[in-house]
PDB file of C-alpha atoms in Angstrom:
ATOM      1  CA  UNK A   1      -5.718 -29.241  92.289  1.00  0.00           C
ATOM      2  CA  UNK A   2      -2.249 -28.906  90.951  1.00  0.00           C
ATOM      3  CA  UNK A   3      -1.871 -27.872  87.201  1.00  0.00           C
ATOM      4  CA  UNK A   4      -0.387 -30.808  85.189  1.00  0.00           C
ATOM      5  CA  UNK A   5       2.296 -30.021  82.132  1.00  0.00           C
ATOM      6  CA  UNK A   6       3.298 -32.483  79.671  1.00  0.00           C
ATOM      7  CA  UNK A   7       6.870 -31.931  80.336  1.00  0.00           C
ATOM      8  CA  UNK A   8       8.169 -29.790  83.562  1.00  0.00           C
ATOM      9  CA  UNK A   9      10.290 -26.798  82.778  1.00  0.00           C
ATOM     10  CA  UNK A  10      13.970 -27.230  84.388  1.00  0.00           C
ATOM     11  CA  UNK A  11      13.239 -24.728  87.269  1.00  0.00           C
ATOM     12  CA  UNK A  12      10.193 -26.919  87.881  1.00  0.00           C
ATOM     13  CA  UNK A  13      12.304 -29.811  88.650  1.00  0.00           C
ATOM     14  CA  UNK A  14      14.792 -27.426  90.476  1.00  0.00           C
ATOM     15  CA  UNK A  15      12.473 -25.802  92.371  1.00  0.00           C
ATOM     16  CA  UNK A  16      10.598 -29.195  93.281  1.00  0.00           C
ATOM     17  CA  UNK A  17      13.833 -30.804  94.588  1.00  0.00           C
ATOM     18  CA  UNK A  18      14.966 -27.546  97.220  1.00  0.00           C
ATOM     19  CA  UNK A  19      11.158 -28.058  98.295  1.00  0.00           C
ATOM     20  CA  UNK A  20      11.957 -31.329  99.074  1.00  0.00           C
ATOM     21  CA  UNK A  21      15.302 -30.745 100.867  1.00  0.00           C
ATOM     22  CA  UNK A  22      13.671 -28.001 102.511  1.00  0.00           C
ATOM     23  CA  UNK A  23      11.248 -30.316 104.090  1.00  0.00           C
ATOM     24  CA  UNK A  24      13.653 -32.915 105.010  1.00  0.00           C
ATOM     25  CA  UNK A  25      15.781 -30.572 106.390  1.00  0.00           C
ATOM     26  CA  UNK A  26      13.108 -29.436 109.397  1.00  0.00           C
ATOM     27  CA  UNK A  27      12.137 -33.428 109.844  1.00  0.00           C
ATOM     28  CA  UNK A  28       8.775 -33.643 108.090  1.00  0.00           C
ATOM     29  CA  UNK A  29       7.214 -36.384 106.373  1.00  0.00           C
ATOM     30  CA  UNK A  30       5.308 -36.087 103.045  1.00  0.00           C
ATOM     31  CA  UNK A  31       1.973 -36.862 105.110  1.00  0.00           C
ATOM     32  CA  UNK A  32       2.511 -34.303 107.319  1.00  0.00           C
ATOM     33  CA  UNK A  33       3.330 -31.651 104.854  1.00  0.00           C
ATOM     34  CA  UNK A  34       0.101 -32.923 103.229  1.00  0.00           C
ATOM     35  CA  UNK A  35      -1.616 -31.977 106.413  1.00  0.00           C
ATOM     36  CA  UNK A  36      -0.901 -28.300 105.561  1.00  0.00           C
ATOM     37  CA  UNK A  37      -2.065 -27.792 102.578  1.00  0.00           C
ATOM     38  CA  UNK A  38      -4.990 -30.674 103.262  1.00  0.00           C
ATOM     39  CA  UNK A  39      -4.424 -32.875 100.083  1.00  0.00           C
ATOM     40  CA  UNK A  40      -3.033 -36.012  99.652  1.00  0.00           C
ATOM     41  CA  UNK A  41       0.507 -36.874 100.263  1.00  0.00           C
ATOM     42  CA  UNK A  42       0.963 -37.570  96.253  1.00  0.00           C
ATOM     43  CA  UNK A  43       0.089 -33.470  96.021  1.00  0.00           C
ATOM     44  CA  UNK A  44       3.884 -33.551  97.903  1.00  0.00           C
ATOM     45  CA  UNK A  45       5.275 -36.162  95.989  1.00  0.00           C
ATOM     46  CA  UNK A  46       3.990 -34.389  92.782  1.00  0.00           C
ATOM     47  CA  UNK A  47       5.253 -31.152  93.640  1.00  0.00           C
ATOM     48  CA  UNK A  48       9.077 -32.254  94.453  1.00  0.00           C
ATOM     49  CA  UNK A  49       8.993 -34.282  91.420  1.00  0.00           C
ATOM     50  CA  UNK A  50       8.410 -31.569  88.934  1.00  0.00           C
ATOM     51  CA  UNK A  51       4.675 -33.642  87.793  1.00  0.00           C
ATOM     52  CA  UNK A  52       2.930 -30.963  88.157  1.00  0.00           C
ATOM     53  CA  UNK A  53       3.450 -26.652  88.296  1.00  0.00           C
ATOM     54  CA  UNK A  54       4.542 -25.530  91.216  1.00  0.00           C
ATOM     55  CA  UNK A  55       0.776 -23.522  92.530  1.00  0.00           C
ATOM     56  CA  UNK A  56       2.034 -20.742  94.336  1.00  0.00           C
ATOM     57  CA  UNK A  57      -0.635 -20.913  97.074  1.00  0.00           C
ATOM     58  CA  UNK A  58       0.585 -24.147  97.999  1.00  0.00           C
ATOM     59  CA  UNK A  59       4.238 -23.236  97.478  1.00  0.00           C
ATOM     60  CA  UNK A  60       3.499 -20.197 100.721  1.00  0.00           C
ATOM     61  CA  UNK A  61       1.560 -22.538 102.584  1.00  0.00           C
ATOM     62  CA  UNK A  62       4.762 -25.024 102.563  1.00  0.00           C
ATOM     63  CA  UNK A  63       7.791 -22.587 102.953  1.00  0.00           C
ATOM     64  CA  UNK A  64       5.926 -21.084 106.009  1.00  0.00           C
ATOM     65  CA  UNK A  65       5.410 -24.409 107.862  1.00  0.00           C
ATOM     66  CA  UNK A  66       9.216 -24.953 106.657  1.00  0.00           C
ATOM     67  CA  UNK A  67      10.192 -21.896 108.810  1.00  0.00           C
ATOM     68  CA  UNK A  68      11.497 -20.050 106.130  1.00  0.00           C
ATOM     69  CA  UNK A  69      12.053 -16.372 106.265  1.00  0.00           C
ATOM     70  CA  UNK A  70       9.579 -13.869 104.495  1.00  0.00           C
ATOM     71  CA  UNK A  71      12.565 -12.869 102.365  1.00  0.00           C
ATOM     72  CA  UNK A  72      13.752 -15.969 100.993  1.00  0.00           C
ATOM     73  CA  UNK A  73      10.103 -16.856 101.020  1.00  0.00           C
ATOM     74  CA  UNK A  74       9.631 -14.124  98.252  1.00  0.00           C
ATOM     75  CA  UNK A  75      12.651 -15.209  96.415  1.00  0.00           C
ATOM     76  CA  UNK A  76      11.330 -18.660  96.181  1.00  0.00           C
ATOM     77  CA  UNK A  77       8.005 -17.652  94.830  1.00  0.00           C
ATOM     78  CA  UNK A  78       9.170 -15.265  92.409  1.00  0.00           C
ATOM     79  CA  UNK A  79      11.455 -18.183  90.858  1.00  0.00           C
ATOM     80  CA  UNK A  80       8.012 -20.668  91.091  1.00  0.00           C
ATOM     81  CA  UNK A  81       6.227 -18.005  89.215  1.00  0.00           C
ATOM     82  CA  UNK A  82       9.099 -17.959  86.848  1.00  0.00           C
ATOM     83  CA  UNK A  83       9.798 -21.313  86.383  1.00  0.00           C
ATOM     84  CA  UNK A  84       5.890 -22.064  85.788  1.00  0.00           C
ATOM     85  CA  UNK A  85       6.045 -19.895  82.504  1.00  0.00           C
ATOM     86  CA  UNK A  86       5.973 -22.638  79.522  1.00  0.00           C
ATOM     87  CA  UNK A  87       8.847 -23.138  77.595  1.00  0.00           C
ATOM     88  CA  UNK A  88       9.421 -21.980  73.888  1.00  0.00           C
ATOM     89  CA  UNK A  89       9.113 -25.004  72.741  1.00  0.00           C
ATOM     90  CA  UNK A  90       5.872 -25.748  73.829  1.00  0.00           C
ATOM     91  CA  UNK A  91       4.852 -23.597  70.894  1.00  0.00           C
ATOM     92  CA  UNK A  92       5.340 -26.595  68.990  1.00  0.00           C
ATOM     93  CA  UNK A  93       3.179 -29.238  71.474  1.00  0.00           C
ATOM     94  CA  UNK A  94       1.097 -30.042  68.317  1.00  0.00           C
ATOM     95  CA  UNK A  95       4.029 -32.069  66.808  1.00  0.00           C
ATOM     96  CA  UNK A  96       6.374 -32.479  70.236  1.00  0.00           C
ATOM     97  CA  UNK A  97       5.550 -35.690  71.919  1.00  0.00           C
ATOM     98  CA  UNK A  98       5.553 -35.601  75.795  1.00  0.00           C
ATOM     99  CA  UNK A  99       8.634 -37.958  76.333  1.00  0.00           C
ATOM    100  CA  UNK A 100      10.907 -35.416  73.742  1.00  0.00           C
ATOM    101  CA  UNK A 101       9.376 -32.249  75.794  1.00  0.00           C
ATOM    102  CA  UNK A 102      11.494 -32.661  78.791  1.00  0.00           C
ATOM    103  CA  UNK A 103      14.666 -33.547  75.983  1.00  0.00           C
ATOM    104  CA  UNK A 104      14.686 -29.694  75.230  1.00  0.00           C
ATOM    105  CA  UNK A 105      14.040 -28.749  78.207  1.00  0.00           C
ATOM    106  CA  UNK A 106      17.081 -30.391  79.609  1.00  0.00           C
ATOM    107  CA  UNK A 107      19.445 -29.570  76.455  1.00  0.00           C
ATOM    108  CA  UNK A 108      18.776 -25.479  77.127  1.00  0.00           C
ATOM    109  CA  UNK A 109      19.499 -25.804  80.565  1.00  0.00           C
ATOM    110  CA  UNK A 110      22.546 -28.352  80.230  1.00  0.00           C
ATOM    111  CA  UNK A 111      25.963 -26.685  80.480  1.00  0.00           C
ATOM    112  CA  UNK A 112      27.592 -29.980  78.707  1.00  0.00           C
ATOM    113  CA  UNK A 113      26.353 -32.668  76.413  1.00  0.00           C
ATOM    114  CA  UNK A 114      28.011 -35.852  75.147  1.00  0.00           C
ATOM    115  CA  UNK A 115      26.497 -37.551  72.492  1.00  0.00           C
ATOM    116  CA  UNK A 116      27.263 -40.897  70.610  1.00  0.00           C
ATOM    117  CA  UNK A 117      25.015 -41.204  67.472  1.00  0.00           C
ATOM    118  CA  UNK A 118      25.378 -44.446  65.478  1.00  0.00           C
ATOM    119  CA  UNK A 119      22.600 -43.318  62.713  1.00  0.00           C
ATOM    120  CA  UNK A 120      22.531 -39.724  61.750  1.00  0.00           C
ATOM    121  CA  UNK A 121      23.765 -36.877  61.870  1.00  0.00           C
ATOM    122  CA  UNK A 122      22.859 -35.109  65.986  1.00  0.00           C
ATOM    123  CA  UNK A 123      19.928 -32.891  65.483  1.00  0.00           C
ATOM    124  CA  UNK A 124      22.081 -30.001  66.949  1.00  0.00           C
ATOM    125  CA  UNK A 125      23.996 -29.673  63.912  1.00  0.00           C
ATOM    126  CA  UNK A 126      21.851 -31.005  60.970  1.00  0.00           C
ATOM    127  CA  UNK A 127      20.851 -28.685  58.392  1.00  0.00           C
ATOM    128  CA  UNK A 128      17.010 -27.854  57.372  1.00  0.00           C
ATOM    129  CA  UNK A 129      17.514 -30.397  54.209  1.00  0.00           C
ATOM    130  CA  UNK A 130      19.010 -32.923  56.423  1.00  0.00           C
ATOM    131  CA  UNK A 131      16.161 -32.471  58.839  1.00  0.00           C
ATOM    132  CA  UNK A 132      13.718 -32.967  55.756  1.00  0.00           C
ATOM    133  CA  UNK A 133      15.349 -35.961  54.414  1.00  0.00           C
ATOM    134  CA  UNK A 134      14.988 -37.732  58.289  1.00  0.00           C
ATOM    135  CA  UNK A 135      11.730 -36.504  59.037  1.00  0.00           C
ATOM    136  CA  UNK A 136      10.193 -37.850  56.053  1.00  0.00           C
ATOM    137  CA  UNK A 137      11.962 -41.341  56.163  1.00  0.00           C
ATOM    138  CA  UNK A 138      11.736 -41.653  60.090  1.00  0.00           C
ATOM    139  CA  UNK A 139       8.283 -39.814  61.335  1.00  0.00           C
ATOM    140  CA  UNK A 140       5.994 -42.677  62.475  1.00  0.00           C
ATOM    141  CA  UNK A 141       2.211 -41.522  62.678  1.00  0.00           C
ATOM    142  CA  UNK A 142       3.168 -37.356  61.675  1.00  0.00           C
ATOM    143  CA  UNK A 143       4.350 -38.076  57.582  1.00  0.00           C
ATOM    144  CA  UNK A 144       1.873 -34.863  56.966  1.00  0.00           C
ATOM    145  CA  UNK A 145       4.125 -31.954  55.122  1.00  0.00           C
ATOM    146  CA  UNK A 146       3.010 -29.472  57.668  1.00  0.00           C
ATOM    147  CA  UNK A 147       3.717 -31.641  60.421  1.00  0.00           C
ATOM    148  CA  UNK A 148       7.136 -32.494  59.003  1.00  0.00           C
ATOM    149  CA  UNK A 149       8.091 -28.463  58.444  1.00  0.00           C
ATOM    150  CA  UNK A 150       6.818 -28.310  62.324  1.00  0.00           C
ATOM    151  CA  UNK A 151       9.136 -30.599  63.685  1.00  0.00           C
ATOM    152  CA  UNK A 152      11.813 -28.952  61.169  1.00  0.00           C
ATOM    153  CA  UNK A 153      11.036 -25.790  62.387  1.00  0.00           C
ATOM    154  CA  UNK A 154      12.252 -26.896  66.494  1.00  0.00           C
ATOM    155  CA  UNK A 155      15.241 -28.612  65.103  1.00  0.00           C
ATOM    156  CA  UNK A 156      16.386 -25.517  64.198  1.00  0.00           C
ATOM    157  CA  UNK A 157      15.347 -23.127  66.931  1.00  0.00           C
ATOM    158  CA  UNK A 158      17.099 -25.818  69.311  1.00  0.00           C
ATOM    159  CA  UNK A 159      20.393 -24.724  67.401  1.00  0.00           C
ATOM    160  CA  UNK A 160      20.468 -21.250  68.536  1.00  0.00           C
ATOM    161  CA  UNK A 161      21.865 -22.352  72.319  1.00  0.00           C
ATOM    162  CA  UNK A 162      25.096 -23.634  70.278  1.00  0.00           C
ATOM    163  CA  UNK A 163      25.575 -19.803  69.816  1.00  0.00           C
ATOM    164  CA  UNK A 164      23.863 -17.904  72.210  1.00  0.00           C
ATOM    165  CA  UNK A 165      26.474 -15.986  75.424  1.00  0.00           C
ATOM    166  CA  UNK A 166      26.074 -19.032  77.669  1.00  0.00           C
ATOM    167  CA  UNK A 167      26.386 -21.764  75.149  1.00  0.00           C
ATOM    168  CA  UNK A 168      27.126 -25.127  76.601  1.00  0.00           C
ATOM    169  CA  UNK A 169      29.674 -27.382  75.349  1.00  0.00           C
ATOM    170  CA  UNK A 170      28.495 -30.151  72.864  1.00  0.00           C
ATOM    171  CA  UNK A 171      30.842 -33.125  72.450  1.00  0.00           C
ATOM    172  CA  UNK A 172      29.926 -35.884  69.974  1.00  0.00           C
ATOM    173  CA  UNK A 173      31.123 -38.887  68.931  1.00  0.00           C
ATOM    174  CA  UNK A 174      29.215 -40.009  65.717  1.00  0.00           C
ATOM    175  CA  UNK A 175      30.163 -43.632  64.106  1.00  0.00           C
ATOM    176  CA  UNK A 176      31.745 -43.422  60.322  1.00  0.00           C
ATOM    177  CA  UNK A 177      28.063 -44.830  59.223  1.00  0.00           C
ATOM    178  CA  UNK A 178      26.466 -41.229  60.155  1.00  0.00           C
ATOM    179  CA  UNK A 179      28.819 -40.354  56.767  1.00  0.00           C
ATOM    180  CA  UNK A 180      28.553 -43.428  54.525  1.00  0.00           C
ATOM    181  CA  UNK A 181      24.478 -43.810  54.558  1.00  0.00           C
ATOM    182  CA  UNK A 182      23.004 -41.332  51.971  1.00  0.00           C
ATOM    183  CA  UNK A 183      20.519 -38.722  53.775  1.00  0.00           C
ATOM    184  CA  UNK A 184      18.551 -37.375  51.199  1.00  0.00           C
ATOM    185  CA  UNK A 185      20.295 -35.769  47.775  1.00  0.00           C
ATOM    186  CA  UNK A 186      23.989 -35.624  47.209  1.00  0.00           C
ATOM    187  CA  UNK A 187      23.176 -31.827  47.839  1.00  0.00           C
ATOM    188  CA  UNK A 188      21.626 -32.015  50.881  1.00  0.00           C
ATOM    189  CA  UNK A 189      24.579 -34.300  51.854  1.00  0.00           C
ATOM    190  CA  UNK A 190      27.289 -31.772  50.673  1.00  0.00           C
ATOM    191  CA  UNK A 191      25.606 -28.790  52.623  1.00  0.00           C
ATOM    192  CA  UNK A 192      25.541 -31.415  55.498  1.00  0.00           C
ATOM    193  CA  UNK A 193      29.445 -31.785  55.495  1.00  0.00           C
ATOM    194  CA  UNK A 194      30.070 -28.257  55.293  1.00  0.00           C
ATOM    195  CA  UNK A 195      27.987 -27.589  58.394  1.00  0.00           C
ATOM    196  CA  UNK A 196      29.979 -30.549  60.060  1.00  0.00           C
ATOM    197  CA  UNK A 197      33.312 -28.558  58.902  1.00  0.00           C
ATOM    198  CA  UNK A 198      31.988 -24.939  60.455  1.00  0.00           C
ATOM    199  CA  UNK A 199      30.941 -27.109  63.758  1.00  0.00           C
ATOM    200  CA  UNK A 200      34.170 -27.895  63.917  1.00  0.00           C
ATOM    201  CA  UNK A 201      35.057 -24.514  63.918  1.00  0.00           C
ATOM    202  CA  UNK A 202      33.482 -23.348  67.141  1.00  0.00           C
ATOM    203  CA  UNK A 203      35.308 -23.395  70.585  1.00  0.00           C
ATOM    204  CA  UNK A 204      32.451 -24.775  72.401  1.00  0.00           C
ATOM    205  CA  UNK A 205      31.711 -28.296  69.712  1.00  0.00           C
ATOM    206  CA  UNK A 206      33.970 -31.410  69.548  1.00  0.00           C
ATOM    207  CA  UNK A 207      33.670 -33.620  66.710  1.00  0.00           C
ATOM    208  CA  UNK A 208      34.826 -37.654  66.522  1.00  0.00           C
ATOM    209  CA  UNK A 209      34.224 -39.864  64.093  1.00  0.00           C
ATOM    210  CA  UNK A 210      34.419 -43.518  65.605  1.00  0.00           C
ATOM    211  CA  UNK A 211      36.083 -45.190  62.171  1.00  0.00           C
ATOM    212  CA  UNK A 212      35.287 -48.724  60.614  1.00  0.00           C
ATOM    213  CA  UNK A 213      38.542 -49.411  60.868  1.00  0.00           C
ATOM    214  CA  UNK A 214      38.833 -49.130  64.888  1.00  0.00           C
ATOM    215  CA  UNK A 215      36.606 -52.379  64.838  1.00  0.00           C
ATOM    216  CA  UNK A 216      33.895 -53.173  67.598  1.00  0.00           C
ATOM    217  CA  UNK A 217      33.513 -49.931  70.539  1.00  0.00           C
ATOM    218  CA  UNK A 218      31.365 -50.521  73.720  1.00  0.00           C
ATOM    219  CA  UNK A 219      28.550 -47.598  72.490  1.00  0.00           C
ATOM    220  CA  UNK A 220      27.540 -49.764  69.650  1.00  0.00           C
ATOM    221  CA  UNK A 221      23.662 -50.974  71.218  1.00  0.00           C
ATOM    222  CA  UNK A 222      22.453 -47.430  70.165  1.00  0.00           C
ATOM    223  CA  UNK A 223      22.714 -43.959  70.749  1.00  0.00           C
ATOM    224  CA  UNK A 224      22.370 -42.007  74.132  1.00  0.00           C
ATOM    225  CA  UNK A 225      22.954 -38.298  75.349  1.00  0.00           C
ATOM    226  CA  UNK A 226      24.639 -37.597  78.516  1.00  0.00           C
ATOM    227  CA  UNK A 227      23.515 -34.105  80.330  1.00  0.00           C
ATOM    228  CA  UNK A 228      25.636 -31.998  82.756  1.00  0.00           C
ATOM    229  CA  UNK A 229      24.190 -29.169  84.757  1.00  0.00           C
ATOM    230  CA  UNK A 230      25.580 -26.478  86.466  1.00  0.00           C
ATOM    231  CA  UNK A 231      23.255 -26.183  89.408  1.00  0.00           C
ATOM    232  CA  UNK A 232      23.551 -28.429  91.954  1.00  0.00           C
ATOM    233  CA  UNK A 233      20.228 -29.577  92.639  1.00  0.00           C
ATOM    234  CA  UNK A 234      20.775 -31.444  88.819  1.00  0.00           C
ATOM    235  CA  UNK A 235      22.369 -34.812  88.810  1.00  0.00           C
ATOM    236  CA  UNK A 236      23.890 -35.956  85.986  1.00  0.00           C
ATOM    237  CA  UNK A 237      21.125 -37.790  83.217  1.00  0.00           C
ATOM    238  CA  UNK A 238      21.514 -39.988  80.396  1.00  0.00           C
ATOM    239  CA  UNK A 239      18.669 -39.701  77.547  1.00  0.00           C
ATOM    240  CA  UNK A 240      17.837 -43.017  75.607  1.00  0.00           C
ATOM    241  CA  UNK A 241      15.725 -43.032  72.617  1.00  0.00           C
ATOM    242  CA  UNK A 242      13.535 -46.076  71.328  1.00  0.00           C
ATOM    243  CA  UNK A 243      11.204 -46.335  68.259  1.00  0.00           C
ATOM    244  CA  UNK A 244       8.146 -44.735  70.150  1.00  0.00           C
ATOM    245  CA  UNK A 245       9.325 -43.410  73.466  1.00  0.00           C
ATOM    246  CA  UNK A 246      12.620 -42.416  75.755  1.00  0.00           C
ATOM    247  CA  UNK A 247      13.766 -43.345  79.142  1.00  0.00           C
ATOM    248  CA  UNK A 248      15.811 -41.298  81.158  1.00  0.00           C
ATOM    249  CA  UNK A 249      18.599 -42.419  83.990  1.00  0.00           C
ATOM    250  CA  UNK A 250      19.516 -40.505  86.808  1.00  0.00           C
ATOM    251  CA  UNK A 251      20.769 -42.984  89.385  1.00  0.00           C
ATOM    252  CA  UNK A 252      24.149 -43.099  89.610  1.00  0.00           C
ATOM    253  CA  UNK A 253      25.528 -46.700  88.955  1.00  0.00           C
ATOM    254  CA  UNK A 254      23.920 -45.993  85.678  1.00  0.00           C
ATOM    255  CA  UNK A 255      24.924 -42.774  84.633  1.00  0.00           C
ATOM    256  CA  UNK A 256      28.718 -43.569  85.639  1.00  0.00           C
ATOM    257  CA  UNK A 257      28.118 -46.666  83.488  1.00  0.00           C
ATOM    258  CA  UNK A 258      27.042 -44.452  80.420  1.00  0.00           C
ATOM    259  CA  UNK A 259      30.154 -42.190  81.178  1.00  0.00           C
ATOM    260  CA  UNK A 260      32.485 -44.839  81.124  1.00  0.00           C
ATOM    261  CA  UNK A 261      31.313 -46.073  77.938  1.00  0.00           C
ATOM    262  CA  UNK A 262      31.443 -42.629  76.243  1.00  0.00           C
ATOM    263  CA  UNK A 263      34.840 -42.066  77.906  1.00  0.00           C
ATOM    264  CA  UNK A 264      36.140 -45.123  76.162  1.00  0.00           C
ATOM    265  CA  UNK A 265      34.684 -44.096  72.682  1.00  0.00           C
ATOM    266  CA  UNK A 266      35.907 -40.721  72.841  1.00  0.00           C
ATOM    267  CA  UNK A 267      39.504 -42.353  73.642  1.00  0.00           C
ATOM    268  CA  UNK A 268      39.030 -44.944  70.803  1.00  0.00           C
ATOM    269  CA  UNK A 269      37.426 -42.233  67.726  1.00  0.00           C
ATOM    270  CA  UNK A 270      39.509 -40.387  66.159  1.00  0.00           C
ATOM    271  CA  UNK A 271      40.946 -37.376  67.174  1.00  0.00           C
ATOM    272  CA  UNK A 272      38.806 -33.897  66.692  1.00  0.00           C
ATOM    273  CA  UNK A 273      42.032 -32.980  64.607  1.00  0.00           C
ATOM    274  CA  UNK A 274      41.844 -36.470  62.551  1.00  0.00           C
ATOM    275  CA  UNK A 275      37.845 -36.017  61.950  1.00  0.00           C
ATOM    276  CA  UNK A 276      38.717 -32.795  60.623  1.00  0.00           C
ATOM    277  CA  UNK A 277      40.523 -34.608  57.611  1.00  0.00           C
ATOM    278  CA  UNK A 278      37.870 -37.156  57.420  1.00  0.00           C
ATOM    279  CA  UNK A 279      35.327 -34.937  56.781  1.00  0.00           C
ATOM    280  CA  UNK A 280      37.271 -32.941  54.028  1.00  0.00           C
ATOM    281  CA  UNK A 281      38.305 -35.856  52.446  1.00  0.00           C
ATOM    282  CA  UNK A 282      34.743 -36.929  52.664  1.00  0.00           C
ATOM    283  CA  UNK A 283      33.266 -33.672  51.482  1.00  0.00           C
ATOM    284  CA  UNK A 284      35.750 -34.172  48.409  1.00  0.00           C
ATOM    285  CA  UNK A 285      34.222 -38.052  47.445  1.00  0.00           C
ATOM    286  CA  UNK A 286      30.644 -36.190  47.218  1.00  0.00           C
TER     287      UNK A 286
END
């Protein structure tokens, strides 16, 4: 039986989606690729939907009866075997719920992401203070100190793809709330602007406030993350979070519709030039 995960890694989903245009390319049905490896057709449907690790016996079985070359055979293992491997952050499954896994998952892998955040601060760029001050207030069910240093302890680690060779781009558009509504102590809060400031520093972050006095913008029902990969077999996603869970959209009507909306806010906010000033002007007022 094929290994569940509680979140696929990106080269699971990948991976699972070339296995399914590999079988669709040579005419075959679910059911009958079922018939080689003798399971059920869910075992297919599980596979090409990244539910569960790719098992590299079945993976063989499958590219052979796809009529694909020993070579390119190999190649695809090798990248199964790969992609299997869990990710960093499962280090952390004690305080990570399921739904958030496949969040980080897609954020390391994304090569952009646009963000509009009505509440706080995007974990990306919060400070460990910051983080404290949220945890503490927001954590339903996981208000234990350890717990909260856990989840403290990802929020940070996530913000070393912001800097690493390959960075992606990160472009957010926060409302003027995120500023007004204390977060902790007017320390924390004045270490919290200054990161804003650096972020706004580095070639591969965007910064806009969306101000009070712009009125009403079409982002206002709550705050979303839209994901854009570089490989092919990736369609654009939008991540929505609720008070215990996520849903995320990949069809297109829906993602466009997302788009749209962020295109309009971004055109709306103020200018990364004009948030600039905000924020010192803010930073000054603390």
């Amino acid at each position: 039986m094929s290994e569940p995960r509680s979140a696929p890694t990106v080269g699971q989903v990948v991976l699972g989606k070339r296995l399914q245009d590999l079988r669709e390319r040579v005419g075959l049905s679910r059911e009958q690729a079922a018939k080689v490896l003798r399971v059920a057709p869910a075992t297919i449907r599980r596979m090409e939907t990244a539910e569960v690790a790719l098992k590299i016996p079945y993976v063989q079985l499958l590219l052979k009866a796809y009529g694909i070359a020993d070579e390119e055979a190999d190649s695809f293992v090798e990248l199964a075997e790969e992609a299997n491997k869990p990710g960093w952050w499962q280090r952390f499954h004690d305080v990570l719920p399921d739904w958030f896994s496949m969040y980080v998952s897609l954020e390391g892998a994304a090569s952009l992401l646009r963000m509009y955040e009505p509440h706080f601060i995007p974990g990306l760029l919060q400070t460990e203070d910051y983080a404290r001050s949220v945890m503490r207030t927001g954590a339903i069910g996981q208000t234990r100190p350890e717990d909260i240093e856990r989840h403290v302890a990802l929020r940070m680690e996530r913000q070393a793809l912001l800097t690493r060779p390959d960075a992606p781009r990160l472009w957010v558009v926060m409302d003027e709330t995120v500023l007004r509504r204390p977060v902790g102590s007017a320390d924390a809060m004045r270490e919290q602007t200054d990161r804003l400031l650096q972020a706004t520093e580095m070639p591969n972050v965007t910064l806009q406030i969306a101000e009070f006095a712009t009125g009403h913008h079409p982002g206002t029902y709550g705050p979303f993350v839209l994901f854009r990969f570089a490989v092919p077999e990736l369609p654009d996603m939008v991540f929505s979070e609720y008070l215990t869970g996520a849903v995320y959209f990949d069809a297109r009507p829906e993602v466009a519709s997302y788009l749209e909306v962020m295109d309009r806010m971004a055109a709306q906010a103020a200018t990364a030039q004009r948030t600039k000033e905000i924020l010192r002007d803010f930073r000054k007022e603390l």
